[in-house]
PDB file of C-alpha atoms in Angstrom:
ATOM      1  CA  UNK A1077      88.489  91.165  98.165  1.00 44.00           C
ATOM      2  CA  UNK A1078      91.272  93.129  99.801  1.00 47.00           C
ATOM      3  CA  UNK A1079      88.725  95.147 101.797  1.00 48.00           C
ATOM      4  CA  UNK A1080      87.835  92.050 103.848  1.00 52.00           C
ATOM      5  CA  UNK A1081      91.251  91.430 105.331  1.00 50.00           C
ATOM      6  CA  UNK A1082      91.760  95.165 105.915  1.00 52.00           C
ATOM      7  CA  UNK A1083      88.479  95.060 107.837  1.00 53.00           C
ATOM      8  CA  UNK A1084      89.755  92.192 109.986  1.00 53.00           C
ATOM      9  CA  UNK A1085      92.895  94.198 110.760  1.00 51.00           C
ATOM     10  CA  UNK A1086      90.937  97.280 111.770  1.00 50.00           C
ATOM     11  CA  UNK A1087      88.654  95.278 114.063  1.00 51.00           C
ATOM     12  CA  UNK A1088      91.314  95.107 116.777  1.00 44.00           C
ATOM     13  CA  UNK A1089      92.210  98.786 116.601  1.00 47.00           C
ATOM     14  CA  UNK A1090      88.934 100.700 116.425  1.00 45.00           C
ATOM     15  CA  UNK A1091      86.933  99.578 119.489  1.00 41.00           C
ATOM     16  CA  UNK A1092      86.990 102.751 121.578  1.00 39.00           C
ATOM     17  CA  UNK A1093      84.451 104.422 123.857  1.00 37.00           C
ATOM     18  CA  UNK A1094      84.281 107.818 125.572  1.00 35.00           C
ATOM     19  CA  UNK A1095      85.966 108.373 128.918  1.00 37.00           C
ATOM     20  CA  UNK A1096      89.050 110.100 130.314  1.00 40.00           C
ATOM     21  CA  UNK A1097      91.942 107.938 131.439  1.00 49.00           C
ATOM     22  CA  UNK A1098      94.194 110.672 132.852  1.00 55.00           C
ATOM     23  CA  UNK A1099      97.376 109.299 131.275  1.00 64.00           C
ATOM     24  CA  UNK A1100     100.700 111.078 130.899  1.00 75.00           C
ATOM     25  CA  UNK A1101     101.323 112.965 127.630  1.00 85.00           C
ATOM     26  CA  UNK A1102     102.763 110.900 124.758  1.00 94.00           C
ATOM     27  CA  UNK A1103     105.863 112.468 123.099  1.00 95.00           C
ATOM     28  CA  UNK A1104     105.434 114.610 119.978  1.00 96.00           C
ATOM     29  CA  UNK A1105     108.806 113.577 118.526  1.00 97.00           C
ATOM     30  CA  UNK A1106     110.499 110.174 118.742  1.00 97.00           C
ATOM     31  CA  UNK A1107     114.100 109.664 117.654  1.00 97.00           C
ATOM     32  CA  UNK A1108     115.478 106.207 118.361  1.00 97.00           C
ATOM     33  CA  UNK A1109     118.493 104.584 116.722  1.00 95.00           C
ATOM     34  CA  UNK A1110     118.930 100.844 116.345  1.00 94.00           C
ATOM     35  CA  UNK A1111     120.952  99.297 119.179  1.00 94.00           C
ATOM     36  CA  UNK A1112     121.803  95.848 120.516  1.00 93.00           C
ATOM     37  CA  UNK A1113     119.596  96.477 123.543  1.00 94.00           C
ATOM     38  CA  UNK A1114     116.545  96.451 121.259  1.00 97.00           C
ATOM     39  CA  UNK A1115     115.070  93.021 120.514  1.00 96.00           C
ATOM     40  CA  UNK A1116     112.990  92.192 117.456  1.00 97.00           C
ATOM     41  CA  UNK A1117     109.392  91.062 117.838  1.00 96.00           C
ATOM     42  CA  UNK A1118     109.223  87.886 115.754  1.00 94.00           C
ATOM     43  CA  UNK A1119     107.136  88.190 112.627  1.00 92.00           C
ATOM     44  CA  UNK A1120     107.888  91.926 112.358  1.00 95.00           C
ATOM     45  CA  UNK A1121     110.592  94.467 111.577  1.00 96.00           C
ATOM     46  CA  UNK A1122     109.980  96.230 114.891  1.00 97.00           C
ATOM     47  CA  UNK A1123     112.688  96.301 117.574  1.00 98.00           C
ATOM     48  CA  UNK A1124     111.760  97.124 121.180  1.00 97.00           C
ATOM     49  CA  UNK A1125     112.981  97.065 124.738  1.00 95.00           C
ATOM     50  CA  UNK A1126     110.602  95.855 127.434  1.00 94.00           C
ATOM     51  CA  UNK A1127     110.584  95.136 131.161  1.00 94.00           C
ATOM     52  CA  UNK A1128     111.543  91.550 132.012  1.00 95.00           C
ATOM     53  CA  UNK A1129     107.926  90.890 132.994  1.00 96.00           C
ATOM     54  CA  UNK A1130     106.798  91.049 129.328  1.00 97.00           C
ATOM     55  CA  UNK A1131     106.924  87.727 127.485  1.00 95.00           C
ATOM     56  CA  UNK A1132     106.346  87.013 123.766  1.00 94.00           C
ATOM     57  CA  UNK A1133     103.172  85.299 122.547  1.00 90.00           C
ATOM     58  CA  UNK A1134     104.368  84.574 119.044  1.00 87.00           C
ATOM     59  CA  UNK A1135     101.112  83.150 117.664  1.00 80.00           C
ATOM     60  CA  UNK A1136      99.494  86.545 118.294  1.00 85.00           C
ATOM     61  CA  UNK A1137     102.534  88.743 117.482  1.00 92.00           C
ATOM     62  CA  UNK A1138     102.161  90.012 121.020  1.00 92.00           C
ATOM     63  CA  UNK A1139     104.264  90.983 124.034  1.00 96.00           C
ATOM     64  CA  UNK A1140     102.346  90.297 127.234  1.00 96.00           C
ATOM     65  CA  UNK A1141     102.868  91.106 130.904  1.00 97.00           C
ATOM     66  CA  UNK A1142      99.637  89.368 131.912  1.00 95.00           C
ATOM     67  CA  UNK A1143      96.176  88.719 130.490  1.00 92.00           C
ATOM     68  CA  UNK A1144      95.204  92.339 131.079  1.00 95.00           C
ATOM     69  CA  UNK A1145      98.390  94.055 129.901  1.00 97.00           C
ATOM     70  CA  UNK A1146      99.928  93.504 126.472  1.00 96.00           C
ATOM     71  CA  UNK A1147     100.874  95.029 123.131  1.00 96.00           C
ATOM     72  CA  UNK A1148     100.193  93.629 119.686  1.00 93.00           C
ATOM     73  CA  UNK A1149     101.818  94.461 116.350  1.00 94.00           C
ATOM     74  CA  UNK A1150     100.500  94.322 112.797  1.00 90.00           C
ATOM     75  CA  UNK A1151     101.929  95.608 109.512  1.00 89.00           C
ATOM     76  CA  UNK A1152      99.825  96.255 106.423  1.00 83.00           C
ATOM     77  CA  UNK A1153     102.220  95.918 103.466  1.00 75.00           C
ATOM     78  CA  UNK A1154     101.705  97.666 100.130  1.00 77.00           C
ATOM     79  CA  UNK A1155      99.743 100.336 101.958  1.00 85.00           C
ATOM     80  CA  UNK A1156     100.075 104.112 102.000  1.00 91.00           C
ATOM     81  CA  UNK A1157     100.162 105.816 105.391  1.00 94.00           C
ATOM     82  CA  UNK A1158      98.893 109.100 103.976  1.00 90.00           C
ATOM     83  CA  UNK A1159      95.795 107.344 102.680  1.00 90.00           C
ATOM     84  CA  UNK A1160      95.367 105.023 105.662  1.00 88.00           C
ATOM     85  CA  UNK A1161      95.453 107.753 108.304  1.00 87.00           C
ATOM     86  CA  UNK A1162      92.158 109.104 106.934  1.00 86.00           C
ATOM     87  CA  UNK A1163      90.588 106.098 108.720  1.00 81.00           C
ATOM     88  CA  UNK A1164      92.095 107.246 112.016  1.00 83.00           C
ATOM     89  CA  UNK A1165      90.674 110.744 112.375  1.00 85.00           C
ATOM     90  CA  UNK A1166      88.374 111.486 115.290  1.00 83.00           C
ATOM     91  CA  UNK A1167      85.528 111.892 112.797  1.00 85.00           C
ATOM     92  CA  UNK A1168      86.212 108.523 111.138  1.00 82.00           C
ATOM     93  CA  UNK A1169      86.368 106.731 114.491  1.00 73.00           C
ATOM     94  CA  UNK A1170      83.244 108.404 115.851  1.00 72.00           C
ATOM     95  CA  UNK A1171      81.362 107.662 112.613  1.00 76.00           C
ATOM     96  CA  UNK A1172      81.545 104.003 113.696  1.00 69.00           C
ATOM     97  CA  UNK A1173      79.740 104.807 116.930  1.00 63.00           C
ATOM     98  CA  UNK A1174      82.888 105.133 119.047  1.00 63.00           C
ATOM     99  CA  UNK A1175      84.862 107.957 120.619  1.00 68.00           C
ATOM    100  CA  UNK A1176      88.498 108.496 121.514  1.00 83.00           C
ATOM    101  CA  UNK A1177      90.050 110.580 124.285  1.00 88.00           C
ATOM    102  CA  UNK A1178      93.429 111.368 122.760  1.00 91.00           C
ATOM    103  CA  UNK A1179      94.451 111.526 119.119  1.00 92.00           C
ATOM    104  CA  UNK A1180      97.566 113.356 117.981  1.00 94.00           C
ATOM    105  CA  UNK A1181     100.103 113.427 115.149  1.00 95.00           C
ATOM    106  CA  UNK A1182     103.617 112.279 116.050  1.00 97.00           C
ATOM    107  CA  UNK A1183     106.993 112.255 114.311  1.00 97.00           C
ATOM    108  CA  UNK A1184     108.461 108.753 114.619  1.00 98.00           C
ATOM    109  CA  UNK A1185     112.049 108.152 113.476  1.00 97.00           C
ATOM    110  CA  UNK A1186     111.447 110.014 110.219  1.00 96.00           C
ATOM    111  CA  UNK A1187     107.963 108.569 109.616  1.00 97.00           C
ATOM    112  CA  UNK A1188     104.590 110.200 110.019  1.00 96.00           C
ATOM    113  CA  UNK A1189     102.619 108.690 112.898  1.00 97.00           C
ATOM    114  CA  UNK A1190      99.381 108.975 114.862  1.00 96.00           C
ATOM    115  CA  UNK A1191      98.887 108.148 118.530  1.00 95.00           C
ATOM    116  CA  UNK A1192      95.429 107.565 120.023  1.00 90.00           C
ATOM    117  CA  UNK A1193      94.000 106.383 123.290  1.00 90.00           C
ATOM    118  CA  UNK A1194      90.649 105.574 124.898  1.00 86.00           C
ATOM    119  CA  UNK A1195      88.706 102.919 126.815  1.00 82.00           C
ATOM    120  CA  UNK A1196      87.841  99.764 124.873  1.00 83.00           C
ATOM    121  CA  UNK A1197      84.508  97.983 124.658  1.00 78.00           C
ATOM    122  CA  UNK A1198      85.490  96.061 127.801  1.00 84.00           C
ATOM    123  CA  UNK A1199      84.606  98.008 130.928  1.00 88.00           C
ATOM    124  CA  UNK A1200      87.615  99.199 132.902  1.00 92.00           C
ATOM    125  CA  UNK A1201      90.041  98.577 130.019  1.00 92.00           C
ATOM    126  CA  UNK A1202      92.016 101.110 127.973  1.00 91.00           C
ATOM    127  CA  UNK A1203      93.471 100.744 124.484  1.00 89.00           C
ATOM    128  CA  UNK A1204      96.516 102.652 123.263  1.00 93.00           C
ATOM    129  CA  UNK A1205      97.141 102.824 119.525  1.00 91.00           C
ATOM    130  CA  UNK A1206     100.209 103.910 117.570  1.00 96.00           C
ATOM    131  CA  UNK A1207     100.255 103.863 113.762  1.00 95.00           C
ATOM    132  CA  UNK A1208     103.101 104.953 111.479  1.00 97.00           C
ATOM    133  CA  UNK A1209     104.389 104.419 107.970  1.00 96.00           C
ATOM    134  CA  UNK A1210     105.166 105.954 104.593  1.00 96.00           C
ATOM    135  CA  UNK A1211     103.934 105.533 101.039  1.00 93.00           C
ATOM    136  CA  UNK A1212     104.803 101.785 101.038  1.00 90.00           C
ATOM    137  CA  UNK A1213     103.674 100.398 104.422  1.00 92.00           C
ATOM    138  CA  UNK A1214     101.575 100.946 107.529  1.00 94.00           C
ATOM    139  CA  UNK A1215     102.586  99.590 110.942  1.00 95.00           C
ATOM    140  CA  UNK A1216     100.035  99.401 113.767  1.00 93.00           C
ATOM    141  CA  UNK A1217     100.791  98.888 117.458  1.00 96.00           C
ATOM    142  CA  UNK A1218      98.051  98.484 120.027  1.00 93.00           C
ATOM    143  CA  UNK A1219      98.447  98.305 123.780  1.00 95.00           C
ATOM    144  CA  UNK A1220      95.822  97.059 126.234  1.00 94.00           C
ATOM    145  CA  UNK A1221      95.755  97.596 129.986  1.00 96.00           C
ATOM    146  CA  UNK A1222      93.389  98.235 132.844  1.00 96.00           C
ATOM    147  CA  UNK A1223      92.375 101.908 133.004  1.00 93.00           C
ATOM    148  CA  UNK A1224      93.302 102.015 136.706  1.00 94.00           C
ATOM    149  CA  UNK A1225      96.768 100.559 135.994  1.00 95.00           C
ATOM    150  CA  UNK A1226      98.701 103.777 135.334  1.00 93.00           C
ATOM    151  CA  UNK A1227     102.044 101.950 135.654  1.00 94.00           C
ATOM    152  CA  UNK A1228     101.011  99.491 132.943  1.00 95.00           C
ATOM    153  CA  UNK A1229      99.851 102.340 130.730  1.00 95.00           C
ATOM    154  CA  UNK A1230     103.188 104.103 131.169  1.00 95.00           C
ATOM    155  CA  UNK A1231     105.049 100.856 130.388  1.00 96.00           C
ATOM    156  CA  UNK A1232     103.182 100.392 127.107  1.00 96.00           C
ATOM    157  CA  UNK A1233     103.648 104.011 126.054  1.00 96.00           C
ATOM    158  CA  UNK A1234     107.366 103.734 126.795  1.00 96.00           C
ATOM    159  CA  UNK A1235     107.633 100.559 124.665  1.00 97.00           C
ATOM    160  CA  UNK A1236     105.950 102.408 121.791  1.00 97.00           C
ATOM    161  CA  UNK A1237     108.097 105.531 122.091  1.00 97.00           C
ATOM    162  CA  UNK A1238     111.414 103.675 122.566  1.00 97.00           C
ATOM    163  CA  UNK A1239     110.966 101.343 119.568  1.00 98.00           C
ATOM    164  CA  UNK A1240     112.726 101.215 116.216  1.00 98.00           C
ATOM    165  CA  UNK A1241     111.376 100.026 112.857  1.00 98.00           C
ATOM    166  CA  UNK A1242     114.030  98.626 110.488  1.00 97.00           C
ATOM    167  CA  UNK A1243     112.500  98.856 107.029  1.00 95.00           C
ATOM    168  CA  UNK A1244     115.549  97.157 105.469  1.00 95.00           C
ATOM    169  CA  UNK A1245     115.377  94.043 107.686  1.00 96.00           C
ATOM    170  CA  UNK A1246     115.137  90.842 105.613  1.00 94.00           C
ATOM    171  CA  UNK A1247     112.045  89.310 107.197  1.00 92.00           C
ATOM    172  CA  UNK A1248     110.884  85.759 106.514  1.00 90.00           C
ATOM    173  CA  UNK A1249     107.149  86.460 105.983  1.00 86.00           C
ATOM    174  CA  UNK A1250     106.161  82.919 107.050  1.00 87.00           C
ATOM    175  CA  UNK A1251     108.232  83.009 110.236  1.00 89.00           C
ATOM    176  CA  UNK A1252     105.196  82.553 112.498  1.00 88.00           C
ATOM    177  CA  UNK A1253     103.152  80.077 110.443  1.00 88.00           C
ATOM    178  CA  UNK A1254     102.637  77.113 112.810  1.00 86.00           C
ATOM    179  CA  UNK A1255     100.123  75.160 110.727  1.00 92.00           C
ATOM    180  CA  UNK A1256     100.118  73.282 107.433  1.00 94.00           C
ATOM    181  CA  UNK A1257      97.597  73.005 104.613  1.00 97.00           C
ATOM    182  CA  UNK A1258      97.352  71.925 100.978  1.00 97.00           C
ATOM    183  CA  UNK A1259      98.034  74.941  98.717  1.00 95.00           C
ATOM    184  CA  UNK A1260      97.478  72.952  95.518  1.00 97.00           C
ATOM    185  CA  UNK A1261      93.674  72.748  95.793  1.00 98.00           C
ATOM    186  CA  UNK A1262      93.128  76.382  94.782  1.00 97.00           C
ATOM    187  CA  UNK A1263      96.502  76.938  93.165  1.00 97.00           C
ATOM    188  CA  UNK A1264      96.635  80.284  94.995  1.00 97.00           C
ATOM    189  CA  UNK A1265     100.104  81.553  95.863  1.00 95.00           C
ATOM    190  CA  UNK A1266     101.430  83.274  98.958  1.00 94.00           C
ATOM    191  CA  UNK A1267     100.842  87.016  98.559  1.00 91.00           C
ATOM    192  CA  UNK A1268     101.533  88.808 101.826  1.00 88.00           C
ATOM    193  CA  UNK A1269     101.693  88.701 105.614  1.00 87.00           C
ATOM    194  CA  UNK A1270      99.866  91.075 107.945  1.00 84.00           C
ATOM    195  CA  UNK A1271     100.772  90.408 111.574  1.00 81.00           C
ATOM    196  CA  UNK A1272      99.935  86.735 112.091  1.00 85.00           C
ATOM    197  CA  UNK A1273      97.687  86.738 109.017  1.00 88.00           C
ATOM    198  CA  UNK A1274      98.948  84.959 105.872  1.00 92.00           C
ATOM    199  CA  UNK A1275      97.245  85.985 102.627  1.00 91.00           C
ATOM    200  CA  UNK A1276      96.994  83.966  99.388  1.00 95.00           C
ATOM    201  CA  UNK A1277      95.685  85.010  95.972  1.00 94.00           C
ATOM    202  CA  UNK A1278      95.669  83.656  92.390  1.00 94.00           C
ATOM    203  CA  UNK A1279      98.986  85.302  91.422  1.00 93.00           C
ATOM    204  CA  UNK A1280     100.514  85.779  94.845  1.00 92.00           C
ATOM    205  CA  UNK A1281     102.806  88.765  95.363  1.00 87.00           C
ATOM    206  CA  UNK A1282     102.070  90.098  91.882  1.00 89.00           C
ATOM    207  CA  UNK A1283      98.479  90.736  92.989  1.00 87.00           C
ATOM    208  CA  UNK A1284      99.644  92.831  95.944  1.00 79.00           C
ATOM    209  CA  UNK A1285     101.588  95.158  93.638  1.00 75.00           C
ATOM    210  CA  UNK A1286      98.282  96.370  92.187  1.00 74.00           C
ATOM    211  CA  UNK A1287      95.652  95.425  94.791  1.00 68.00           C
ATOM    212  CA  UNK A1288      92.048  94.943  93.646  1.00 72.00           C
ATOM    213  CA  UNK A1289      89.011  94.800  95.884  1.00 69.00           C
ATOM    214  CA  UNK A1290      87.353  92.270  93.562  1.00 76.00           C
ATOM    215  CA  UNK A1291      90.196  89.750  93.743  1.00 86.00           C
ATOM    216  CA  UNK A1292      89.394  86.317  95.226  1.00 92.00           C
ATOM    217  CA  UNK A1293      91.664  85.620  98.213  1.00 93.00           C
ATOM    218  CA  UNK A1294      91.997  83.477 101.270  1.00 95.00           C
ATOM    219  CA  UNK A1295      93.876  84.078 104.480  1.00 94.00           C
ATOM    220  CA  UNK A1296      94.881  82.090 107.531  1.00 95.00           C
ATOM    221  CA  UNK A1297      95.659  83.447 110.977  1.00 92.00           C
ATOM    222  CA  UNK A1298      96.093  82.170 114.518  1.00 90.00           C
ATOM    223  CA  UNK A1299      94.581  83.325 117.793  1.00 88.00           C
ATOM    224  CA  UNK A1300      94.774  82.343 121.434  1.00 87.00           C
ATOM    225  CA  UNK A1301      91.517  80.562 122.324  1.00 92.00           C
ATOM    226  CA  UNK A1302      91.218  78.765 125.683  1.00 93.00           C
ATOM    227  CA  UNK A1303      88.053  76.975 124.545  1.00 97.00           C
ATOM    228  CA  UNK A1304      86.036  76.149 121.435  1.00 98.00           C
ATOM    229  CA  UNK A1305      83.315  78.496 122.702  1.00 97.00           C
ATOM    230  CA  UNK A1306      85.817  81.382 122.773  1.00 96.00           C
ATOM    231  CA  UNK A1307      86.958  80.539 119.238  1.00 96.00           C
ATOM    232  CA  UNK A1308      83.353  80.669 118.024  1.00 97.00           C
ATOM    233  CA  UNK A1309      82.795  83.918 119.876  1.00 96.00           C
ATOM    234  CA  UNK A1310      85.809  85.447 118.116  1.00 94.00           C
ATOM    235  CA  UNK A1311      84.608  84.463 114.639  1.00 95.00           C
ATOM    236  CA  UNK A1312      81.115  85.793 115.343  1.00 95.00           C
ATOM    237  CA  UNK A1313      82.691  89.073 116.507  1.00 91.00           C
ATOM    238  CA  UNK A1314      84.785  89.339 113.326  1.00 90.00           C
ATOM    239  CA  UNK A1315      81.703  88.664 111.181  1.00 92.00           C
ATOM    240  CA  UNK A1316      79.666  91.273 113.042  1.00 89.00           C
ATOM    241  CA  UNK A1317      82.382  93.910 112.613  1.00 84.00           C
ATOM    242  CA  UNK A1318      82.336  93.826 108.791  1.00 85.00           C
ATOM    243  CA  UNK A1319      79.339  96.147 108.786  1.00 81.00           C
ATOM    244  CA  UNK A1320      81.439  98.780 110.593  1.00 74.00           C
ATOM    245  CA  UNK A1321      83.706  98.851 107.535  1.00 75.00           C
ATOM    246  CA  UNK A1322      80.841  99.337 105.079  1.00 79.00           C
ATOM    247  CA  UNK A1323      80.539  95.659 104.140  1.00 85.00           C
ATOM    248  CA  UNK A1324      76.989  94.316 104.097  1.00 89.00           C
ATOM    249  CA  UNK A1325      76.598  90.731 105.303  1.00 90.00           C
ATOM    250  CA  UNK A1326      73.487  88.706 104.426  1.00 92.00           C
ATOM    251  CA  UNK A1327      72.191  85.126 104.428  1.00 94.00           C
ATOM    252  CA  UNK A1328      74.559  83.945 107.157  1.00 96.00           C
ATOM    253  CA  UNK A1329      74.746  80.168 107.677  1.00 97.00           C
ATOM    254  CA  UNK A1330      76.579  78.799 110.719  1.00 98.00           C
ATOM    255  CA  UNK A1331      77.391  75.237 111.751  1.00 98.00           C
ATOM    256  CA  UNK A1332      79.800  73.213 113.901  1.00 98.00           C
ATOM    257  CA  UNK A1333      81.959  70.781 111.924  1.00 98.00           C
ATOM    258  CA  UNK A1334      85.108  68.706 112.442  1.00 98.00           C
ATOM    259  CA  UNK A1335      88.472  69.161 110.680  1.00 98.00           C
ATOM    260  CA  UNK A1336      91.222  66.561 111.158  1.00 97.00           C
ATOM    261  CA  UNK A1337      89.756  65.521 114.490  1.00 97.00           C
ATOM    262  CA  UNK A1338      89.460  69.084 115.804  1.00 98.00           C
ATOM    263  CA  UNK A1339      86.283  71.007 116.567  1.00 98.00           C
ATOM    264  CA  UNK A1340      85.578  73.702 113.981  1.00 98.00           C
ATOM    265  CA  UNK A1341      82.964  76.393 113.415  1.00 98.00           C
ATOM    266  CA  UNK A1342      81.946  77.289 109.854  1.00 98.00           C
ATOM    267  CA  UNK A1343      80.309  80.568 108.816  1.00 98.00           C
ATOM    268  CA  UNK A1344      79.199  81.338 105.263  1.00 96.00           C
ATOM    269  CA  UNK A1345      77.602  84.587 104.087  1.00 95.00           C
ATOM    270  CA  UNK A1346      76.915  86.779 101.105  1.00 93.00           C
ATOM    271  CA  UNK A1347      78.755  90.111 101.018  1.00 90.00           C
ATOM    272  CA  UNK A1348      78.241  93.441  99.330  1.00 87.00           C
ATOM    273  CA  UNK A1349      80.492  96.491  99.269  1.00 79.00           C
ATOM    274  CA  UNK A1350      79.238  99.390  97.127  1.00 74.00           C
ATOM    275  CA  UNK A1351      78.780  97.751  93.705  1.00 71.00           C
ATOM    276  CA  UNK A1352      80.618  94.518  94.499  1.00 80.00           C
ATOM    277  CA  UNK A1353      79.040  91.266  95.598  1.00 87.00           C
ATOM    278  CA  UNK A1354      80.705  88.107  96.825  1.00 90.00           C
ATOM    279  CA  UNK A1355      80.527  85.041  99.019  1.00 93.00           C
ATOM    280  CA  UNK A1356      82.475  84.715 102.241  1.00 94.00           C
ATOM    281  CA  UNK A1357      83.604  81.343 103.604  1.00 97.00           C
ATOM    282  CA  UNK A1358      85.043  81.324 107.123  1.00 97.00           C
ATOM    283  CA  UNK A1359      85.973  78.524 109.488  1.00 98.00           C
ATOM    284  CA  UNK A1360      87.805  78.573 112.814  1.00 98.00           C
ATOM    285  CA  UNK A1361      89.513  75.376 114.001  1.00 98.00           C
ATOM    286  CA  UNK A1362      90.230  74.873 117.702  1.00 98.00           C
ATOM    287  CA  UNK A1363      92.925  72.753 119.324  1.00 96.00           C
ATOM    288  CA  UNK A1364      94.221  73.070 122.873  1.00 95.00           C
ATOM    289  CA  UNK A1365      94.484  76.784 123.638  1.00 93.00           C
ATOM    290  CA  UNK A1366      94.831  77.993 120.052  1.00 92.00           C
ATOM    291  CA  UNK A1367      92.721  78.324 116.934  1.00 95.00           C
ATOM    292  CA  UNK A1368      93.356  78.822 113.226  1.00 96.00           C
ATOM    293  CA  UNK A1369      91.003  81.055 111.271  1.00 96.00           C
ATOM    294  CA  UNK A1370      90.518  80.445 107.529  1.00 97.00           C
ATOM    295  CA  UNK A1371      88.772  83.214 105.613  1.00 96.00           C
ATOM    296  CA  UNK A1372      88.027  82.824 101.901  1.00 95.00           C
ATOM    297  CA  UNK A1373      86.558  85.721  99.907  1.00 92.00           C
ATOM    298  CA  UNK A1374      85.014  84.660  96.582  1.00 92.00           C
ATOM    299  CA  UNK A1375      84.207  87.522  94.226  1.00 85.00           C
ATOM    300  CA  UNK A1376      83.497  85.220  91.280  1.00 81.00           C
ATOM    301  CA  UNK A1377      79.930  84.000  91.922  1.00 82.00           C
ATOM    302  CA  UNK A1378      80.860  81.052  94.111  1.00 86.00           C
ATOM    303  CA  UNK A1379      83.484  79.575  91.811  1.00 92.00           C
ATOM    304  CA  UNK A1380      85.971  79.102  94.659  1.00 96.00           C
ATOM    305  CA  UNK A1381      83.751  78.119  97.589  1.00 96.00           C
ATOM    306  CA  UNK A1382      84.085  74.329  97.173  1.00 97.00           C
ATOM    307  CA  UNK A1383      87.860  74.679  96.845  1.00 97.00           C
ATOM    308  CA  UNK A1384      87.996  76.936  99.908  1.00 98.00           C
ATOM    309  CA  UNK A1385      86.078  74.308 101.890  1.00 97.00           C
ATOM    310  CA  UNK A1386      88.386  71.549 100.651  1.00 98.00           C
ATOM    311  CA  UNK A1387      91.464  73.629 101.521  1.00 98.00           C
ATOM    312  CA  UNK A1388      90.183  74.295 105.038  1.00 98.00           C
ATOM    313  CA  UNK A1389      89.687  70.551 105.532  1.00 98.00           C
ATOM    314  CA  UNK A1390      93.438  70.013 105.030  1.00 98.00           C
ATOM    315  CA  UNK A1391      94.546  72.406 107.794  1.00 97.00           C
ATOM    316  CA  UNK A1392      96.696  70.695 110.419  1.00 96.00           C
ATOM    317  CA  UNK A1393      97.712  72.428 113.644  1.00 92.00           C
TER     318      UNK A1393
END
């Protein structure tokens, strides 16, 4: 069920509303060469330069100045930018009940790109998006700042426009995995990484070469969560957003459970996308100020649900 983890990725990038933010124009052409002054964001092939006030939050693949001002990075491997950008037209965004102030094509270091900007669902907050790629990958950058903070907005736009993507960089795809679990229960193999999201499928990387929407998969990702209540709120938000991607969710069952001594929140539901049906098993596990999200998509009439549950029970943070 490849469409499910694509939907999770889009959740963070499509929450715009209508309002003018009065920002400075973003460049039409970007030409940056790799230099020692550029530092790599861990978990990615993206090299940037930032003010000293921006610090890495590796669990989120994020550079952050403060809680209101940050940028996040996510790559969708085995994706085609030409196809993906159809989801980023003004019409496509507004069809989900949202609007965007600025959307424009950009040339980025030899790649096609799209820049967009507009207030987020949080009042007084603006999101800046920058997406680029070719026929083999899509990279998404999102910046968040207060709408009134023009200096912060300029900082984020400068980070975007002064960055460099090194497609040839030999990246360890599990560089940011800070949890452990038992892979043997399902027998699924590591398939791909998307930001801080680690995806497993029956045949691993071979499945990503010819992606299928009806393939059973599971994925694990980490988020910053100051409380168990915030972790639950995040999972409920993710579940709610599936409908915005054309995925019908029905018969939702929610409950609090415990996993290895940590509070956890389990959500099960039936899914339908066009002619496909499936069962979705999700659980978010909270510890300290972080949480791990496990999402299992079963397209084979519940065959994998018990194994997904057993796998989630082995997660250690």
